[in-house]
Coordinates of C-alpha atoms and ligand atoms in Angstrom, one line a residue:
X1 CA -27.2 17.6 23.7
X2 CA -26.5 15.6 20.9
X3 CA -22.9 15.4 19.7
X4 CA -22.7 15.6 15.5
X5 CA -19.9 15.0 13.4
X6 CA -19.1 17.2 10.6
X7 CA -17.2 16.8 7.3
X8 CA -13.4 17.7 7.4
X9 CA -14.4 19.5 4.0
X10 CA -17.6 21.6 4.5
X11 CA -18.7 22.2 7.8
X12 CA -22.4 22.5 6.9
X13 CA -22.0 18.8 6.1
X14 CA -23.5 17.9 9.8
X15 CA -24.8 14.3 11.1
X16 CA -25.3 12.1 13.7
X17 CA -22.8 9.4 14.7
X18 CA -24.9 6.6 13.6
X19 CA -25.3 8.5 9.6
X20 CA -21.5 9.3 10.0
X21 CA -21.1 5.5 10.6
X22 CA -23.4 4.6 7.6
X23 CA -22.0 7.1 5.4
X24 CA -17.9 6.0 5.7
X25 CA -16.5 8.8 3.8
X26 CA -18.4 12.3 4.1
X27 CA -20.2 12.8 0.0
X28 CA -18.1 16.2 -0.3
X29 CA -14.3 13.4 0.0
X30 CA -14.2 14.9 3.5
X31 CA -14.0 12.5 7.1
X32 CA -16.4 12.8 9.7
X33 CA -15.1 14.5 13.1
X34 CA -17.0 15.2 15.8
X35 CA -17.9 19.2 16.0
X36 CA -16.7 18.8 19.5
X37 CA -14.6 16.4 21.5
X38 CA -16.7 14.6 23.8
X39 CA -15.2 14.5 27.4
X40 CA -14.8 11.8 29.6
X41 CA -17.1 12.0 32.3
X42 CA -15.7 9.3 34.6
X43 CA -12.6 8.8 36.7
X44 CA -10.3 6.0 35.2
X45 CA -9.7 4.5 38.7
X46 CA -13.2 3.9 38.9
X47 CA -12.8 1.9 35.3
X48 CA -10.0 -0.1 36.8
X49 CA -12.5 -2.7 37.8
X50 CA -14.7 -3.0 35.2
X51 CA -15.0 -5.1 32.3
X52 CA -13.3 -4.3 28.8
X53 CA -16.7 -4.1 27.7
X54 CA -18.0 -1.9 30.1
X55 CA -15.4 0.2 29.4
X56 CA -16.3 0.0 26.0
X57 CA -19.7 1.1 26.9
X58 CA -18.0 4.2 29.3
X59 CA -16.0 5.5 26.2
X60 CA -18.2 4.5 23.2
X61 CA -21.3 6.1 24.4
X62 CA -20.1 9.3 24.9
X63 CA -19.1 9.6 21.1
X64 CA -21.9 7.7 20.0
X65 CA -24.5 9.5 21.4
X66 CA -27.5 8.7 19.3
X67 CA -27.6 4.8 19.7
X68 CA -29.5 3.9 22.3
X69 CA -27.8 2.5 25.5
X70 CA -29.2 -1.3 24.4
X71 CA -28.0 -0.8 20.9
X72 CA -24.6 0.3 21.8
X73 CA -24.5 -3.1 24.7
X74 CA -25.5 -5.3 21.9
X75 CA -23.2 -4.4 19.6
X76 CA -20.3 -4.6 22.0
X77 CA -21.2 -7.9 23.5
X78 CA -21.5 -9.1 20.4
X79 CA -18.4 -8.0 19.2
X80 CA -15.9 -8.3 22.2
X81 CA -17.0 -11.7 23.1
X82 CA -15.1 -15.7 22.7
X83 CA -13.6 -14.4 19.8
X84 CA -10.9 -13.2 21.4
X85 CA -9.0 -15.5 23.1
X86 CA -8.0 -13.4 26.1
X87 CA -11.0 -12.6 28.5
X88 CA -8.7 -9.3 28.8
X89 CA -9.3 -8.7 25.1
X90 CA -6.1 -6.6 25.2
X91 CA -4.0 -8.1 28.0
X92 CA -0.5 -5.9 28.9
X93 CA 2.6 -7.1 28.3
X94 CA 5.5 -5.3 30.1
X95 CA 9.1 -5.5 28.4
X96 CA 12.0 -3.7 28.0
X97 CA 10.5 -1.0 30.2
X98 CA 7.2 -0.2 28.4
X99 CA 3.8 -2.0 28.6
X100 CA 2.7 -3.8 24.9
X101 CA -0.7 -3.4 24.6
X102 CA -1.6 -6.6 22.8
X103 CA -3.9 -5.6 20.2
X104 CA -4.0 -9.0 18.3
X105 CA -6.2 -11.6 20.3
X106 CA -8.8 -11.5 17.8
X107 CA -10.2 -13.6 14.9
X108 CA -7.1 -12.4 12.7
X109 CA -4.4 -11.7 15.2
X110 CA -4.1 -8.1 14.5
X111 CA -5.3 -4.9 15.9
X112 CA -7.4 -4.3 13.7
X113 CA -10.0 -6.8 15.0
X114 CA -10.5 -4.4 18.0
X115 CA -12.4 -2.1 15.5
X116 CA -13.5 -4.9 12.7
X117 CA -15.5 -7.4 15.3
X118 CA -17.9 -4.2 16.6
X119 CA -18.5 -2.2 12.9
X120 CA -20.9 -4.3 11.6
X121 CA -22.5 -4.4 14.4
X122 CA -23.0 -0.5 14.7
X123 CA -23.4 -1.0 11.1
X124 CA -26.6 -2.6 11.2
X125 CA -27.8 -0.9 13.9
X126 CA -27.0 2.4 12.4
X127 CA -29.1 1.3 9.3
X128 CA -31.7 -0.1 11.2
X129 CA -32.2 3.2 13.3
X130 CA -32.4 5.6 10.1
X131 CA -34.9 3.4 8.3
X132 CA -32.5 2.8 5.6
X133 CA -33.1 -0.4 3.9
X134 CA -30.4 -0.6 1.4
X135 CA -27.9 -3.4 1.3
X136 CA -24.7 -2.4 2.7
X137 CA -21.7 -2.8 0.2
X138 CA -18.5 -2.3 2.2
X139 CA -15.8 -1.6 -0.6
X140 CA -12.2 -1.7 1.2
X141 CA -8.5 -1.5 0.3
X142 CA -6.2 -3.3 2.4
X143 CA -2.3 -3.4 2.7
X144 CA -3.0 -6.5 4.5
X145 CA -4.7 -6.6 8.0
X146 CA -7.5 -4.5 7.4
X147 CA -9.1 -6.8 4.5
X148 CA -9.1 -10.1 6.4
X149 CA -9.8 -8.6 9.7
X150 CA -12.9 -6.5 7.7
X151 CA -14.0 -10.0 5.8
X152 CA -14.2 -11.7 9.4
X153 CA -16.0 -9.0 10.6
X154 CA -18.9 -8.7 8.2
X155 CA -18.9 -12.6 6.6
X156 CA -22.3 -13.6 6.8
X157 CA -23.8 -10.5 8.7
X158 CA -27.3 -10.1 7.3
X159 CA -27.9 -6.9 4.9
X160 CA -24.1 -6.6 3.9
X161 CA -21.7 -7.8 1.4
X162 CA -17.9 -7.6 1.5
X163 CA -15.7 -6.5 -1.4
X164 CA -11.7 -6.2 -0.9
X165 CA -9.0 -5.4 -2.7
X166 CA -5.3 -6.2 -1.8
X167 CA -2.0 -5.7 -3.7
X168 CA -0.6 -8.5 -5.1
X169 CA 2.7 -8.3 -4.3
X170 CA 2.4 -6.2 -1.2
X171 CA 0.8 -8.6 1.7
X172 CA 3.1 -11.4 3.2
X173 CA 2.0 -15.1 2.3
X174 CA 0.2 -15.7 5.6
X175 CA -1.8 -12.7 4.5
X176 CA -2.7 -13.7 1.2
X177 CA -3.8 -17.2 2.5
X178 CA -6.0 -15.8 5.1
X179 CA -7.7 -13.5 2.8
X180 CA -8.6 -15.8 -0.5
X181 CA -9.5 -18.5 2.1
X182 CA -12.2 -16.7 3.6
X183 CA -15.2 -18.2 4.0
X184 CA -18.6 -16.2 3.6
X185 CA -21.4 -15.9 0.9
X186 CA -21.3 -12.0 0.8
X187 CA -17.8 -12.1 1.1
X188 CA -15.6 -11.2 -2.1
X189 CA -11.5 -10.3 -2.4
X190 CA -9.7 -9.2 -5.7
X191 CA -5.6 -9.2 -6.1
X192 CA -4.9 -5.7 -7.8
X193 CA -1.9 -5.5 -9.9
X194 CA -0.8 -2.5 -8.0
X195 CA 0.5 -1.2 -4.6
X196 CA -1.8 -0.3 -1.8
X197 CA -2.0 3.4 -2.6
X198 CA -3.5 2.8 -5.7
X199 CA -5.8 0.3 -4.7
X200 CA -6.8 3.2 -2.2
X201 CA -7.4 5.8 -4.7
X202 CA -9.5 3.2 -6.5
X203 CA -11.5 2.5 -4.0
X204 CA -12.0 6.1 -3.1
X205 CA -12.7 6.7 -7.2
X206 CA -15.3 4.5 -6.4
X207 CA -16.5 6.4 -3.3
X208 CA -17.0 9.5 -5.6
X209 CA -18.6 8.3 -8.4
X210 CA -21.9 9.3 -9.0
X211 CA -22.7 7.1 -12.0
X212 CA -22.0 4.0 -10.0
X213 CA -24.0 5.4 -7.2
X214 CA -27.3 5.5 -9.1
X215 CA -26.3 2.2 -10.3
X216 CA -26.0 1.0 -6.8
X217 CA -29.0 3.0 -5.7
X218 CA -31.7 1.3 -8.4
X219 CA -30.1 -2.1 -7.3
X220 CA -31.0 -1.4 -3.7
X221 CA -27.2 -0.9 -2.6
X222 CA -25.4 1.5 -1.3
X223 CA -21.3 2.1 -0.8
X224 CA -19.8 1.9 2.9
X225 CA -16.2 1.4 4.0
X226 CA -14.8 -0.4 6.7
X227 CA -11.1 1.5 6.2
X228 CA -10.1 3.4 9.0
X229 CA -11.8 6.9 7.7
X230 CA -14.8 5.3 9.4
X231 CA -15.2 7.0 12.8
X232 CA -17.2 3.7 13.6
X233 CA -13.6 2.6 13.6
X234 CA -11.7 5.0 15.2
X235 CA -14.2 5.5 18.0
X236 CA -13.7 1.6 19.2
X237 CA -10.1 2.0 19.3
X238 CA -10.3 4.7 21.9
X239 CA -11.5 2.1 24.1
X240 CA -8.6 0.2 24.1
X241 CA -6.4 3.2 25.3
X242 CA -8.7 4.0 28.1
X243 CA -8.9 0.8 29.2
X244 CA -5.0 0.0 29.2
X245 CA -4.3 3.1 31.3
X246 CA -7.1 2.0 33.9
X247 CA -5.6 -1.2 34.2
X248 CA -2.4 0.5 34.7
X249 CA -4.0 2.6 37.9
X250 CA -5.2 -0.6 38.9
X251 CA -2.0 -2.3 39.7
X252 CA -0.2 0.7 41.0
X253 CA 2.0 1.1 37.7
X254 CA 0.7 4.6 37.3
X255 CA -0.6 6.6 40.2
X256 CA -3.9 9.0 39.5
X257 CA -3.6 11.9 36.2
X258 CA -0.1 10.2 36.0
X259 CA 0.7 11.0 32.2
X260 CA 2.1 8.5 30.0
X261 CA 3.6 8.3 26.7
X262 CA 1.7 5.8 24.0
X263 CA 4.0 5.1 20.7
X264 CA 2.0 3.8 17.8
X265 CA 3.3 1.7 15.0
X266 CA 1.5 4.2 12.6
X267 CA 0.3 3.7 8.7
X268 CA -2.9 4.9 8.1
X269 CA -3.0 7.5 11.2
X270 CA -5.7 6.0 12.4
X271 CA -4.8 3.7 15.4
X272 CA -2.5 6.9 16.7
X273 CA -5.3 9.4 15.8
X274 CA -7.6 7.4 18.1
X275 CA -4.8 7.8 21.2
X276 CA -4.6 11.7 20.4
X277 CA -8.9 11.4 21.0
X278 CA -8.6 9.7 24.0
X279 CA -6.0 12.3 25.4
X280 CA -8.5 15.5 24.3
X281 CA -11.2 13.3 25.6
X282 CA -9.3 13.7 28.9
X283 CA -6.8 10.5 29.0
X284 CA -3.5 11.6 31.0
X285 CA -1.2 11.6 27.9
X286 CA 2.1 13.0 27.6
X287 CA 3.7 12.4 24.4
X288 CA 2.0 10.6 21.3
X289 CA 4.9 9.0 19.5
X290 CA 4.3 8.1 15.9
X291 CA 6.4 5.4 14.8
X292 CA 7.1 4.9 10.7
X293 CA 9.2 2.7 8.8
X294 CA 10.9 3.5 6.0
X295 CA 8.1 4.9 4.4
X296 CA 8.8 7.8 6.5
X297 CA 6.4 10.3 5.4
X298 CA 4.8 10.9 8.8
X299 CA 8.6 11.3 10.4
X300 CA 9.1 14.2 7.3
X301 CA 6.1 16.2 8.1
X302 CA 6.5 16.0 11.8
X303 CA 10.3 17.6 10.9
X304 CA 9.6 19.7 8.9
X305 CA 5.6 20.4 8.1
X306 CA 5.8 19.5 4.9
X307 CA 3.9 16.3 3.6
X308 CA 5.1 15.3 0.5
X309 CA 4.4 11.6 -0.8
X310 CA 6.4 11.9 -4.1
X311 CA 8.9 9.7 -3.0
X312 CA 9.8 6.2 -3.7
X313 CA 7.3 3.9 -2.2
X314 CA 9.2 1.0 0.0
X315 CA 8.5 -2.4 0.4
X316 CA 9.5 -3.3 3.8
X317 CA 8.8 -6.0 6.8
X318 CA 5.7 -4.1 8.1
X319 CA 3.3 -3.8 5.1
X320 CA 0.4 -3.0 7.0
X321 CA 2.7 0.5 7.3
X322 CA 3.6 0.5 4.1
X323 CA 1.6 3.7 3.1
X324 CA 2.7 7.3 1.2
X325 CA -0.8 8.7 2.1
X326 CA -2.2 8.6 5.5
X327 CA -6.0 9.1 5.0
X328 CA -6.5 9.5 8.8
X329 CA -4.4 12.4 9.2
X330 CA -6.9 14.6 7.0
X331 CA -8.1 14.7 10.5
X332 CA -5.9 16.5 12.8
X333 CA -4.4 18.9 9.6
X334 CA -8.5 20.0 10.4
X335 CA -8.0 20.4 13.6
X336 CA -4.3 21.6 13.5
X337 CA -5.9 24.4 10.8
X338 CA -8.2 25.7 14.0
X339 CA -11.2 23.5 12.0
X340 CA -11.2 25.6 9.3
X341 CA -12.6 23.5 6.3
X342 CA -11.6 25.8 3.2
X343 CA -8.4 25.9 4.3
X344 CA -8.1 21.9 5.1
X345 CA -9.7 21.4 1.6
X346 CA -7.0 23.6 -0.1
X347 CA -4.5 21.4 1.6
X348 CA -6.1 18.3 0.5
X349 CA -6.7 19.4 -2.9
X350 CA -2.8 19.8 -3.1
X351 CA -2.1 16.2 -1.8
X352 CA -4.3 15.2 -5.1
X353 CA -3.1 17.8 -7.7
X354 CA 0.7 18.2 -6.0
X355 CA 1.0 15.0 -4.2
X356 CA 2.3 17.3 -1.1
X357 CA 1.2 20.4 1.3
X358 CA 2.9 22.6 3.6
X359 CA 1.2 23.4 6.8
X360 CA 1.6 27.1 8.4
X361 CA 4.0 27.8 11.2
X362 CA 0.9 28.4 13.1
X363 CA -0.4 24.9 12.5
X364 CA 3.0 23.8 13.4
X365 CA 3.4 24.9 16.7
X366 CA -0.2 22.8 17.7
X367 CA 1.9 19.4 16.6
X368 CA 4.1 19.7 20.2
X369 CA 1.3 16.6 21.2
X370 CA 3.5 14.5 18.9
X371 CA 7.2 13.3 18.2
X372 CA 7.7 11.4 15.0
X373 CA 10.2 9.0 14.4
X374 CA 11.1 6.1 12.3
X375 CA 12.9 2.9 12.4
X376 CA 15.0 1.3 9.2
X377 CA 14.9 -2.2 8.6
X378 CA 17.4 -3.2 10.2
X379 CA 17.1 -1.2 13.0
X380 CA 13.3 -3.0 13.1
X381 CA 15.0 -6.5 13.2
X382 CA 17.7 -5.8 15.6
X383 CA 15.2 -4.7 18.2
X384 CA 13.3 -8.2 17.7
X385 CA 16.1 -9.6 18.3
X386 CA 17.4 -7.4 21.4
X387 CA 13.6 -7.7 23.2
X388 CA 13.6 -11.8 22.7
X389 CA 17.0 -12.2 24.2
X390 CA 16.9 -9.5 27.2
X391 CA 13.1 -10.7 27.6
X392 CA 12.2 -13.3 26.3
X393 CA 9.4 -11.4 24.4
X394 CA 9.1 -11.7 20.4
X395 CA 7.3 -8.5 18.7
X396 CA 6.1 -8.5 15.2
X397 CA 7.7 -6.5 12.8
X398 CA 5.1 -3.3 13.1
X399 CA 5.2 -3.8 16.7
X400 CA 9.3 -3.5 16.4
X401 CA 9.4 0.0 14.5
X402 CA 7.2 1.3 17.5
X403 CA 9.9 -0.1 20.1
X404 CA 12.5 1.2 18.1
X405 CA 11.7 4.6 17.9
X406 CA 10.8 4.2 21.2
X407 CA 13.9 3.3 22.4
X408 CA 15.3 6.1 20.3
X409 CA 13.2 8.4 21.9
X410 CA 14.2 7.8 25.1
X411 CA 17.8 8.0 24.7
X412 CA 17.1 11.6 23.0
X413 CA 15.3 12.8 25.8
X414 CA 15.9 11.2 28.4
X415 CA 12.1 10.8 29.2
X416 CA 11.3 8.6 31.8
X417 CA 7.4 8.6 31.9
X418 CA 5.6 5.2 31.8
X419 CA 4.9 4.6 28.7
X420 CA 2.4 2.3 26.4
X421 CA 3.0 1.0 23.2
X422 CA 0.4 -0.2 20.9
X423 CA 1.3 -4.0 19.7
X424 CA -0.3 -4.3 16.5
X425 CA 0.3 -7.8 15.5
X426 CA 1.4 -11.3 16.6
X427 CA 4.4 -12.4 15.4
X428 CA 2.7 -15.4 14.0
X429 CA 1.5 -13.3 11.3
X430 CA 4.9 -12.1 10.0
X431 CA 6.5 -15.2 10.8
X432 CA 9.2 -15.4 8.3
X433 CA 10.5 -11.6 9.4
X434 CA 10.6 -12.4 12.5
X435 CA 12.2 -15.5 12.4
X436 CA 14.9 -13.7 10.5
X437 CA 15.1 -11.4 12.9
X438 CA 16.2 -13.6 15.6
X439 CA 18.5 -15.4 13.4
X440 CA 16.4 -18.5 12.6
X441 CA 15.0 -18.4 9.1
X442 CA 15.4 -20.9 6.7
X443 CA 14.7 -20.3 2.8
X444 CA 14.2 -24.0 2.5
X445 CA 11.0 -23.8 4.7
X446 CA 7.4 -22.4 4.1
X447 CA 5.4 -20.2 6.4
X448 CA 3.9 -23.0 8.2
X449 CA 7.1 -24.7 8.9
X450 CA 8.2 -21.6 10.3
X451 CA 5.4 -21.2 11.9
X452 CA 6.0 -24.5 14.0
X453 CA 9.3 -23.5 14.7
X454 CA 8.5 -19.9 16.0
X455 CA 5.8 -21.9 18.4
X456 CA 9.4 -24.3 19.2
X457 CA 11.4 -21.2 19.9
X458 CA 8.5 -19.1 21.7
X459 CA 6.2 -21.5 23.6
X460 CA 3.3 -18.9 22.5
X461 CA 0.8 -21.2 21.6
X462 CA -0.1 -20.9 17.5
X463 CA -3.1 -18.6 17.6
X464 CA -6.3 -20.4 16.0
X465 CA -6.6 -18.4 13.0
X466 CA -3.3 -20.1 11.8
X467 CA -3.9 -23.7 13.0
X468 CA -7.5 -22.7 10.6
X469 CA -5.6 -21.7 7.1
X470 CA -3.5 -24.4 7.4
X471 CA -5.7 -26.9 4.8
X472 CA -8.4 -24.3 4.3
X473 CA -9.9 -24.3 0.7
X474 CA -9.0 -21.2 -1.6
X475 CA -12.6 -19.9 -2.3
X476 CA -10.8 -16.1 -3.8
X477 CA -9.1 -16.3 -7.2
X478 CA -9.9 -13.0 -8.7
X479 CA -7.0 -10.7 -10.3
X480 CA -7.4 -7.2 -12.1
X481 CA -5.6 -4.1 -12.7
X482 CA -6.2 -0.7 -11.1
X483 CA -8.8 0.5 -13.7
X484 CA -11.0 -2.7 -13.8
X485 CA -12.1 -2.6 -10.2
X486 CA -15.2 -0.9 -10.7
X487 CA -16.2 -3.7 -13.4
X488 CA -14.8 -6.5 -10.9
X489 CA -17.7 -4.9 -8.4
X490 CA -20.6 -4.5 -10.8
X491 CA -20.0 -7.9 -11.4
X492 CA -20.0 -9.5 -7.9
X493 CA -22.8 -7.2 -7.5
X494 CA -24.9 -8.4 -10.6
X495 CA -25.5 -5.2 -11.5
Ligands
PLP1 C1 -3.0 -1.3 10.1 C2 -1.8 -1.6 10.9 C3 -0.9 -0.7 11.4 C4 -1.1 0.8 11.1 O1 -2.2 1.3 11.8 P1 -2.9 2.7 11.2 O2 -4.1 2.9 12.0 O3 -3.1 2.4 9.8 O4 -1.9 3.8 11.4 C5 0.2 -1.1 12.2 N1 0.4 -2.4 12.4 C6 -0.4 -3.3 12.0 C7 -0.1 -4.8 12.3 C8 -1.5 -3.0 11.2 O5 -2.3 -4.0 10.8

């Protein structure tokens, strides 16, 4: 039996994984979720020996039922390959009493690689399997990591183009190099004048608009997005879950159905959703712990079932979580409403016209999977500091909220399960936060020069993709406000 995935907004809307994948966003606004949860069908001791990509092939088939068995092996070999400069892909770190799963040995040393370097891949093949000849346009907002980790993924991949928008003033400097230095015919990124959010609406304004589809359509192109609504991005990052816990078995950390805890460094709800997957899937969880900065609308619902962005938005030290709406979450208010879709879409429609929702005491009482919590900024800094000195161990800034709540978490509870926390980034990315975490910033000195001093202080060797933007070209220039972006496209698309 085939597994289809239906829209979060009208569950007549029904596909197959591989049309979900093609499609990004559902054409009714809503996000594809599977009509029901695919269960492992495997013991995870006997994973503890395999491969990362054959555990990729254990998970991934099961949700993506309709490739076939060589598509979904291509695609992952191609993705999970040299690229990486772990052969683990995501080696453990244990610290301070949890296990780090390092998400960030890919091409742009965050976790969003993990998904990035395998959906163009299913991409392709998803096209190629539903006869659909239509250049592939991948429109995508980014606070940050998603953009240059999406413009790796796709540059030069036959049949798609890249287009990305960023905010201006909202990505750190490393960022901002990596992105307009990217190389790539198809590949194209645009500074907004604007903070993420809007860029997000703007590319979802895009999404819904039907003039600029037939536009696209009589050009021979057709919309697709690599953010993280894309279940051909969530799926992949179950993997990573499954396989971290199986490597866990395997060296006697946890013994068998021993539950742990994963804390999540949370913006977009989609990395966390993925981990709340895996665990109706069948992983042994106990606790998913969703970790916000101070953009703590996640922490606010999770008290109090009320998600309300009209707040003021915060620039802080993790700008990949530096979000008011978390599109991911559409998601499990779905499933939290007992996947009703009317009722999801009233909620939704409130987020637009209100900017908030209040979920029912009903829905509340299905949330005790989760504990939200969030760290301030200087809570965020001093636990950089605290892990480095006790061991020797320096976490990036997103990675830091996570251990912070974490850390508060356990002191509330008392909760001594083993427990996995998602590392998002490496340090080298944000290097001037975290050098000012651990006390050794200097205004006086760029990035780079930082950059050779967190490699002095750390003796982590500086990951390629940094030693690469170093002298690279700028190739990107572009700049426009929120309301020109559909022009900025037609124009990259000569259309
Ligand atoms: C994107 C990102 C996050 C947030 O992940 P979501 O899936 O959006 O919740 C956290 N940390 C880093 C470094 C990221 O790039």
């Amino acid at each position: 039996m085939s597994i289809k995935y239906v829209s979060t907004r009208d569950r007549n809307n029904r596909v197959n994984a591989s049309e979900a994948i093609l499609q990004g966003l559902a054409s009714d606004g809503g996000l594809y979720v599977p009509e029901s949860i695919p269960q492992f069908d495997f013991n995870f001791r006997e994973l503890s020996d395999m491969s990362y990509q054959q555990i990729a092939y254990e998970v991934m088939k099961l949700y993506l039922d309709d490739f076939t068995e060589e598509e979904l092996k291509g695609c992952i070999l191609r993705a999970y390959d040299i690229k990486f400069d772990d052969p683990l892909i995501c080696p453990l770190h244990k610290a301070d009493g949890a296990f780090y799963i390092e998400l960030f040995h890919g091409r742009t040393i965050a976790f969003k690689d993990m998904a990035l370097s395998i959906l163009p891949h299913l991409m392709t093949t998803a096209a190629t399997k539903n006869n659909d000849s239509h250049e592939i346009v991948i429109l995508t907002a980014t606070s940050g990591d998603t953009g240059k980790a999406a413009l790796e993924g796709f540059a030069d991949i036959p049949g798609t183009r890249i287009i990305v928008f960023y905010p201006r003033d909202g990505v750190s400097e490393i960022q901002e190099r990596q992105m307009v230095t990217q190389k790539g015919d198809n590949t194209f990124v645009v500074g907004i004048r604007g903070n993420f959010d809007q860029a997000q609406t703007g590319v979802k304004k895009m999404f819904n608009d039907q003039m600029l589809a037939g536009e696209l359509e009589s050009s021979n192109f057709r919309f697709s997005s690599a953010n993280s609504i894309n279940i051909g991005r969530l799926v992949p990052q179950i993997v990573y879950y499954v396989a971290s816990y199986a490597r866990l078995l395997g060296s006697g950390a946890v013994s068998d159905g021993e539950k742990v805890n994963i804390v999540v460094p949370t913006g977009n709800f989609g990395n966390i959703l993925a981990a709340y997957y895996a665990k109706l899937s069948g992983l042994p969880v106990a606790k998913l712990i969703c970790a916000s900065n101070e953009n703590k609308v996640l922490f606010d619902f999770f008290e109090t079932g009320i998600y309300d962005r009209n707040r003021e938005f915060v620039l802080t030290s993790s700008p990949s979580m530096d979000i008011l709406i978390s599109s991911n979450l559409e998601r499990l208010i779905y499933r939290l409403a007992g996947e009703d879709d009317a009722s999801n879409r009233r909620f939704m429609e409130s987020l637009v016209s209100e900017g908030r929702y209040e979920i029912t005491e009903a829905m509340r009482e299905k949330l005790f999977d989760f504990y939200g919590g969030y760290a301030t900024e200087e809570e965020t800094a001093s636990t950089i500091k605290r892990i480095f000195e006790s061991d020797d161990y320096i976490l990036d800034t997103h990675t830091a909220v996570a251990a912070a709540v974490y850390d508060r978490y356990r002191r509330e509870t008392g909760d001594k399960a083993v427990s996995m926390i998602a590392s998002t980034a490496s340090p080298y990315k944000f290097t001037r936060s975290v050098m000012r975490a651990i006390g050794a910033d200097d205004a006086q000195k760029t990035d780079m020069e930082l950059t050779d001093r967190l490699h002095e202080i750390s003796r982590v060797d500086i990951p390629p993709a940094i030693e690469e933007i170093r002298n690279a070209p700028i190739r990107h220039d572009t700049v426009c406000e929120v309301d020109q972006m559909p022009d900025v496209v037609k124009k990259f698309l000569g259309i």
